[in-house]
């Protein structure tokens, strides 16, 4: 029955040439779930078309055929018909039971994570995603191996988010305070710059519609080498090039809340916004006008004070951001402890020191 | 099914029901007979009480969920509640229900003096309940046995020093954020450390995939020995389970909401007392007494569930 | 017969509920259910327009996929949240029960008023207080959590207007509860002789089922928002994971009310459609008992399915399976009602008045809305569709395309009775057509947007979706135009409409047997009850330009056992 339905209703074959193409209703299907479950959607659709045209058709016919003639009022028609009523109750019931069942089967498969799944840890935050691979590599976008089941173990830093990859037909809420999991298997590598969309689909605040990311499916060999490269990318950069090469990539994670050119955002701009200079200038100046926790930042930074050096203060701002909050802002910044290595933090601080060499979007443009 | 409307055809137009309405000044214009009015009022009150059951019911469900999740919290924190005062309150409420019921009977049998007496006694019981509650609450507030982060503020300087507690952010390794609710205004929470060896006393933070829990705890050094049934500071108690603040949150919410209903009861019973002293209620018309009686019995019933759930079960 | 007030309209009717006492105080302190219904109607319609403006703001922004200067992310989030909260709490939930139900129920039942008129007035003032809280919340900083207030966003973050609006929702909940209490007691205790349960019109069955839900579900909403307020103000730690709480618990509490709430919205609408279809087809409703029982069944089952809003929330797969399976139990009675209405059209004598146009629109739109609920109830397809525009389209088809359309249809159906005026039928049909076409343009495209993967509550979107949004926004303007036209001709009719006869459409239920507008106390003598769907005793009276019911024949026909 399933095979018959599949053959009748699928609009393309599921041979291993590529993802199923986009149809009128559904986007391209790039995972095994799409192949397995799209037919359920289409089947329901056809049943819906049938009942819709049946009901509307009858309605139109009746309204035309039985329209009032003059002021005639008393129309004699049946008040009930047990057989008919039973029929139109039982038949839809049987239909919905069948529909429930096919949906249930697809669901069971989506909830049963294969034992050999490749695990990727996901952190959702306002407003971005961090994907962490078994070797410690992290990435902003999701790279997955083709042909293998992939399991995502997800946690949130702050509020509810939801990870949705529409081409894979998968979605799972990311709940703070616990871990949620989902899995999928994508069999067709993405070509070149092509990617699948990853959306957040649980309202999480201002940037909810601005935390889309990309999903790349790589053939197994390509994926293995990517993961290794990704894990080592920071290590391979020479210290003097850390800020120019690593800075922009790492800054992408900060860009959701911090601008570089003084424009307002959820967090204080790294650029000059209050007259006290850019982030490095205002932290390192001896008598800074920049106020933090009600006092000038210079009271916190310096010999004998809480932070010996401005680097120490900036590092603490990244790892323990709510200890001192810049005046005029709230405690909205999550900690990046565990997500940014010492070297990554060093790269960011270096970038702050050379902020004039970056454009407003965070691209390195060199000294002017 | 409709048995309570009167037949009007014999009266002709316009005069239906006027006889009844003239005879019974308390009969509202849209009711045909006093009996219909009384039955409607009664059904209305029962339906309203059903909504109250759902109202408190949702909180009982919340209680059950919290208790199921952290049973050690409930066993532990129940020690802080004064069972004797709670028991007195229970007796006071039950007695006040009794006087209320006698009052309703008095109204039914036209004993107006007895009615007023019973209403006065019920009112006294209600007020007595509130007074005892006031003492219970203030006693707890003095010990900072409150909700949320207030629970974790040391009560005295000595306590703060004794526990060597610094204002320290609560870290949840799954969340890895260090600040609680910004809109509540408070910024940090202090926690005394339970000894790490006692696993059941620590709220189990889930381990991350890399197997590291990052909850930091302050070692409490040289703390005084703490008695099991504490009058002493809960912060210094090494056996206090984490998340104990949730017990007090649900305690105040449920007993507080119940208390609000008692206050409403005081107002309504007071209004009845005034009316009864003016001779308003008789065997002809005692509907308000009956309905308020129903309300009061349900308020009592809610307390009869609350008392064992909070005070008695350990 | 002198027991009924069917004097010809060209005689001056001595007085009706509108003229009974004059002056603003007589309205503010009125205990007359008809006046209270009118006040509710005005209040609800004003809120509808405010919520509609919010919707147009949202739709206008969505013409552009990227950022625009004239609306920031936060303003957009507040706009759609306000749209949702106003429409759900201030408009749709009270609309039919409080505005139309208050007016029609006692008269249709044969009573002089509801059981507790003062409670009724109090319910109205509670609504006003809730609305004031909602307005205040705008001044206090607005709120942008979505009308669902999910934690921890609503308990930890969000903006300053969140607590005031939650307080407003709490108060509105009690307005709804007291209306429900009133209706239950009225239907049980104030029926005249002969008005058995199975002689009661289906609108009253629907209101009764709705009242059951209002009574049992709304207190849970009250506690939920109260807990959220306490959580937000004091951080007690039940929903906030930092303090040991569970965000998903909030969702369970919230949807335990909010799913039955959607049946508060639709059941009265279905009741109205039963009335409209029967009366304007001049034919006995088909399957009376089924429709009556199905309303109660839907009310009961609606309490068991809340988890189908939470399939991806992290609740256990077992719960997902159970909720999905039970959800179909509420789908079947709704579908069968549609078949019953179709069968009522069969061999009818259908007059295509504006009210009937709305009734037929309902059948069209509810069919789509109901059928699109199926892929949402089915587990594997819902994973893809949840939190996308598909859901938005589905609920607009059932909440707006069905419940609201039914309300407007009912408004037209009972307009002559309420106001004593006839509106212009031609403009009525134009308005209906514009709303119908605009609605489909707006929301049918959203099904496609959703199944193609566009998430909801999105300020920015991928350019590939833009064409759908253009059509959708265009439709929304057409729909808005239709509503404006409707408002205009209805208001116009108050001043210049033809005076309405007692029974312009030929109905046989009791409200058509008193004057239009009704007298202050509805019935001066106890009304006599027949079969409200038996039109054998109804005939057209040329002089009145309306229909007349021969009461003796009507009652006799019922007693001779012609029945359902």
mmCIF file of C-alpha atoms in Angstrom, chain A residues 164-357:
data_model
loop_
_atom_site.group_PDB
_atom_site.id
_atom_site.type_symbol
_atom_site.label_atom_id
_atom_site.label_comp_id
_atom_site.label_asym_id
_atom_site.label_seq_id
_atom_site.Cartn_x
_atom_site.Cartn_y
_atom_site.Cartn_z
ATOM 1 C CA UNK A 164 14.089 24.069 11.840
ATOM 2 C CA UNK A 165 15.657 22.817 8.654
ATOM 3 C CA UNK A 166 12.835 22.975 6.191
ATOM 4 C CA UNK A 167 14.453 20.907 3.463
ATOM 5 C CA UNK A 168 15.008 18.110 5.944
ATOM 6 C CA UNK A 169 11.467 18.426 7.364
ATOM 7 C CA UNK A 170 12.824 18.470 10.894
ATOM 8 C CA UNK A 171 12.132 20.767 13.779
ATOM 9 C CA UNK A 172 12.743 20.647 17.506
ATOM 10 C CA UNK A 173 12.396 23.267 20.201
ATOM 11 C CA UNK A 174 15.547 24.136 22.109
ATOM 12 C CA UNK A 175 14.638 24.505 25.768
ATOM 13 C CA UNK A 176 16.807 26.282 28.338
ATOM 14 C CA UNK A 177 17.600 24.154 31.344
ATOM 15 C CA UNK A 178 17.604 20.866 29.489
ATOM 16 C CA UNK A 179 18.820 19.076 26.413
ATOM 17 C CA UNK A 180 16.603 18.197 23.489
ATOM 18 C CA UNK A 181 17.585 15.969 20.626
ATOM 19 C CA UNK A 182 16.654 15.421 17.020
ATOM 20 C CA UNK A 183 18.144 13.485 14.162
ATOM 21 C CA UNK A 184 18.100 13.323 10.416
ATOM 22 C CA UNK A 185 20.007 11.827 7.539
ATOM 23 C CA UNK A 186 20.843 13.815 4.459
ATOM 24 C CA UNK A 187 22.022 11.728 1.541
ATOM 25 C CA UNK A 188 22.811 14.311 -1.089
ATOM 26 C CA UNK A 189 25.805 16.630 -0.698
ATOM 27 C CA UNK A 190 25.142 20.307 -1.360
ATOM 28 C CA UNK A 191 26.864 21.584 -4.442
ATOM 29 C CA UNK A 192 29.267 24.483 -4.271
ATOM 30 C CA UNK A 193 27.799 27.445 -2.461
ATOM 31 C CA UNK A 194 24.326 25.899 -2.197
ATOM 32 C CA UNK A 195 22.956 25.429 1.231
ATOM 33 C CA UNK A 196 19.786 24.491 3.036
ATOM 34 C CA UNK A 197 18.124 27.009 5.316
ATOM 35 C CA UNK A 198 18.183 26.686 9.055
ATOM 36 C CA UNK A 199 15.603 28.845 10.800
ATOM 37 C CA UNK A 200 14.723 29.602 14.385
ATOM 38 C CA UNK A 201 11.007 28.969 14.721
ATOM 39 C CA UNK A 202 10.229 29.835 18.310
ATOM 40 C CA UNK A 203 9.886 33.510 18.998
ATOM 41 C CA UNK A 204 12.897 34.601 21.007
ATOM 42 C CA UNK A 205 12.972 38.366 20.817
ATOM 43 C CA UNK A 206 14.172 41.149 18.605
ATOM 44 C CA UNK A 207 16.452 39.156 16.377
ATOM 45 C CA UNK A 208 14.238 36.108 16.001
ATOM 46 C CA UNK A 209 14.011 36.487 12.232
ATOM 47 C CA UNK A 210 17.663 37.340 11.956
ATOM 48 C CA UNK A 211 19.311 34.178 13.177
ATOM 49 C CA UNK A 212 19.077 32.099 10.022
ATOM 50 C CA UNK A 213 22.039 29.914 9.279
ATOM 51 C CA UNK A 214 23.125 27.619 6.518
ATOM 52 C CA UNK A 215 23.285 23.864 6.355
ATOM 53 C CA UNK A 216 25.938 22.286 4.158
ATOM 54 C CA UNK A 217 25.928 18.591 3.415
ATOM 55 C CA UNK A 218 29.368 17.258 2.586
ATOM 56 C CA UNK A 219 30.309 13.888 1.211
ATOM 57 C CA UNK A 220 31.908 11.803 3.892
ATOM 58 C CA UNK A 221 35.523 12.282 2.914
ATOM 59 C CA UNK A 222 35.026 16.026 2.421
ATOM 60 C CA UNK A 223 33.285 16.236 5.726
ATOM 61 C CA UNK A 224 36.042 14.478 7.601
ATOM 62 C CA UNK A 225 38.629 16.859 6.286
ATOM 63 C CA UNK A 226 36.415 19.859 6.946
ATOM 64 C CA UNK A 227 35.967 18.883 10.573
ATOM 65 C CA UNK A 228 39.668 18.535 11.069
ATOM 66 C CA UNK A 229 40.353 21.871 9.413
ATOM 67 C CA UNK A 230 37.635 23.551 11.372
ATOM 68 C CA UNK A 231 39.043 22.246 14.619
ATOM 69 C CA UNK A 232 42.452 23.566 13.819
ATOM 70 C CA UNK A 233 41.730 26.743 12.006
ATOM 71 C CA UNK A 234 42.525 28.950 14.881
ATOM 72 C CA UNK A 235 45.724 27.079 15.694
ATOM 73 C CA UNK A 236 47.048 27.521 12.202
ATOM 74 C CA UNK A 237 46.876 31.264 12.231
ATOM 75 C CA UNK A 238 50.054 33.087 13.141
ATOM 76 C CA UNK A 239 49.724 35.269 16.233
ATOM 77 C CA UNK A 240 50.256 38.479 14.332
ATOM 78 C CA UNK A 241 47.514 37.613 11.899
ATOM 79 C CA UNK A 242 45.119 36.476 14.592
ATOM 80 C CA UNK A 243 43.049 39.600 14.618
ATOM 81 C CA UNK A 244 42.819 40.062 10.878
ATOM 82 C CA UNK A 245 42.021 36.474 9.977
ATOM 83 C CA UNK A 246 40.260 35.134 13.032
ATOM 84 C CA UNK A 247 38.713 38.334 14.293
ATOM 85 C CA UNK A 248 36.004 38.738 11.674
ATOM 86 C CA UNK A 249 34.974 35.117 11.860
ATOM 87 C CA UNK A 250 34.677 35.207 15.602
ATOM 88 C CA UNK A 251 33.072 38.630 15.583
ATOM 89 C CA UNK A 252 30.163 37.173 13.617
ATOM 90 C CA UNK A 253 28.999 35.729 16.896
ATOM 91 C CA UNK A 254 29.130 39.100 18.607
ATOM 92 C CA UNK A 255 27.575 41.026 15.754
ATOM 93 C CA UNK A 256 24.039 40.175 16.822
ATOM 94 C CA UNK A 257 24.315 42.617 19.715
ATOM 95 C CA UNK A 258 27.414 44.739 19.166
ATOM 96 C CA UNK A 259 27.978 47.075 16.261
ATOM 97 C CA UNK A 260 31.388 48.350 15.259
ATOM 98 C CA UNK A 261 30.497 51.856 14.238
ATOM 99 C CA UNK A 262 28.825 53.381 17.244
ATOM 100 C CA UNK A 263 25.270 52.530 16.241
ATOM 101 C CA UNK A 264 23.025 51.359 19.042
ATOM 102 C CA UNK A 265 22.342 47.712 19.682
ATOM 103 C CA UNK A 266 21.435 45.320 22.431
ATOM 104 C CA UNK A 267 24.938 45.730 23.757
ATOM 105 C CA UNK A 268 27.324 48.698 23.725
ATOM 106 C CA UNK A 269 28.900 49.284 20.359
ATOM 107 C CA UNK A 270 32.575 48.436 20.062
ATOM 108 C CA UNK A 271 32.909 51.700 18.261
ATOM 109 C CA UNK A 272 32.753 55.104 19.835
ATOM 110 C CA UNK A 273 29.190 55.836 20.898
ATOM 111 C CA UNK A 274 29.440 57.912 24.032
ATOM 112 C CA UNK A 275 32.419 60.093 23.320
ATOM 113 C CA UNK A 276 34.837 57.982 25.317
ATOM 114 C CA UNK A 277 36.364 56.245 22.324
ATOM 115 C CA UNK A 278 36.115 52.766 20.909
ATOM 116 C CA UNK A 279 36.101 49.728 23.152
ATOM 117 C CA UNK A 280 39.841 49.475 23.524
ATOM 118 C CA UNK A 281 40.373 53.203 23.960
ATOM 119 C CA UNK A 282 37.747 53.636 26.592
ATOM 120 C CA UNK A 283 38.851 50.570 28.549
ATOM 121 C CA UNK A 284 42.535 51.387 28.521
ATOM 122 C CA UNK A 285 42.452 55.143 29.097
ATOM 123 C CA UNK A 286 43.610 56.318 32.462
ATOM 124 C CA UNK A 287 40.589 58.425 33.321
ATOM 125 C CA UNK A 288 37.920 57.037 31.145
ATOM 126 C CA UNK A 289 34.509 58.651 30.848
ATOM 127 C CA UNK A 290 33.024 55.224 30.141
ATOM 128 C CA UNK A 291 30.841 54.139 33.005
ATOM 129 C CA UNK A 292 30.386 50.604 34.173
ATOM 130 C CA UNK A 293 28.438 49.426 37.238
ATOM 131 C CA UNK A 294 27.950 53.047 38.149
ATOM 132 C CA UNK A 295 31.612 53.956 38.192
ATOM 133 C CA UNK A 296 34.227 54.817 35.633
ATOM 134 C CA UNK A 297 35.848 51.764 34.125
ATOM 135 C CA UNK A 298 39.209 53.182 35.158
ATOM 136 C CA UNK A 299 38.329 52.367 38.751
ATOM 137 C CA UNK A 300 38.228 48.707 37.811
ATOM 138 C CA UNK A 301 41.247 48.552 35.531
ATOM 139 C CA UNK A 302 44.804 49.169 36.587
ATOM 140 C CA UNK A 303 47.491 48.171 38.990
ATOM 141 C CA UNK A 304 46.040 47.012 42.295
ATOM 142 C CA UNK A 305 42.475 47.208 41.021
ATOM 143 C CA UNK A 306 40.134 44.342 40.204
ATOM 144 C CA UNK A 307 41.676 43.884 36.763
ATOM 145 C CA UNK A 308 45.342 44.526 36.303
ATOM 146 C CA UNK A 309 45.096 45.123 32.584
ATOM 147 C CA UNK A 310 42.438 46.219 30.150
ATOM 148 C CA UNK A 311 42.832 42.805 28.470
ATOM 149 C CA UNK A 312 41.892 41.182 31.747
ATOM 150 C CA UNK A 313 38.787 43.302 32.020
ATOM 151 C CA UNK A 314 37.747 42.580 28.445
ATOM 152 C CA UNK A 315 38.356 38.879 28.928
ATOM 153 C CA UNK A 316 36.182 38.919 32.038
ATOM 154 C CA UNK A 317 33.477 40.735 30.097
ATOM 155 C CA UNK A 318 33.332 37.823 27.719
ATOM 156 C CA UNK A 319 33.470 35.058 30.297
ATOM 157 C CA UNK A 320 31.469 36.623 33.112
ATOM 158 C CA UNK A 321 29.559 39.401 31.463
ATOM 159 C CA UNK A 322 27.086 40.207 34.167
ATOM 160 C CA UNK A 323 29.538 40.992 36.876
ATOM 161 C CA UNK A 324 29.957 44.527 35.600
ATOM 162 C CA UNK A 325 27.394 45.887 33.234
ATOM 163 C CA UNK A 326 27.930 49.006 31.172
ATOM 164 C CA UNK A 327 25.662 51.775 32.373
ATOM 165 C CA UNK A 328 22.568 52.079 30.282
ATOM 166 C CA UNK A 329 22.472 48.432 29.322
ATOM 167 C CA UNK A 330 20.878 45.390 30.854
ATOM 168 C CA UNK A 331 22.274 41.994 31.772
ATOM 169 C CA UNK A 332 21.512 40.462 28.413
ATOM 170 C CA UNK A 333 24.883 39.067 27.430
ATOM 171 C CA UNK A 334 25.399 35.343 27.786
ATOM 172 C CA UNK A 335 28.722 33.994 28.888
ATOM 173 C CA UNK A 336 31.027 32.482 26.302
ATOM 174 C CA UNK A 337 32.861 30.322 28.765
ATOM 175 C CA UNK A 338 33.367 26.945 27.170
ATOM 176 C CA UNK A 339 32.733 28.283 23.691
ATOM 177 C CA UNK A 340 35.675 30.542 23.094
ATOM 178 C CA UNK A 341 39.121 29.257 23.727
ATOM 179 C CA UNK A 342 41.804 31.478 25.145
ATOM 180 C CA UNK A 343 43.178 31.967 21.679
ATOM 181 C CA UNK A 344 39.785 32.990 20.348
ATOM 182 C CA UNK A 345 39.429 35.534 23.099
ATOM 183 C CA UNK A 346 42.891 36.801 22.339
ATOM 184 C CA UNK A 347 41.909 37.210 18.701
ATOM 185 C CA UNK A 348 38.887 39.256 19.658
ATOM 186 C CA UNK A 349 40.829 41.475 22.008
ATOM 187 C CA UNK A 350 43.410 42.014 19.303
ATOM 188 C CA UNK A 351 40.630 42.969 16.962
ATOM 189 C CA UNK A 352 39.422 45.494 19.476
ATOM 190 C CA UNK A 353 42.906 46.958 19.634
ATOM 191 C CA UNK A 354 42.968 47.321 15.855
ATOM 192 C CA UNK A 355 39.362 48.311 15.407
ATOM 193 C CA UNK A 356 40.199 51.030 12.932
ATOM 194 C CA UNK A 357 41.329 48.356 10.482
#
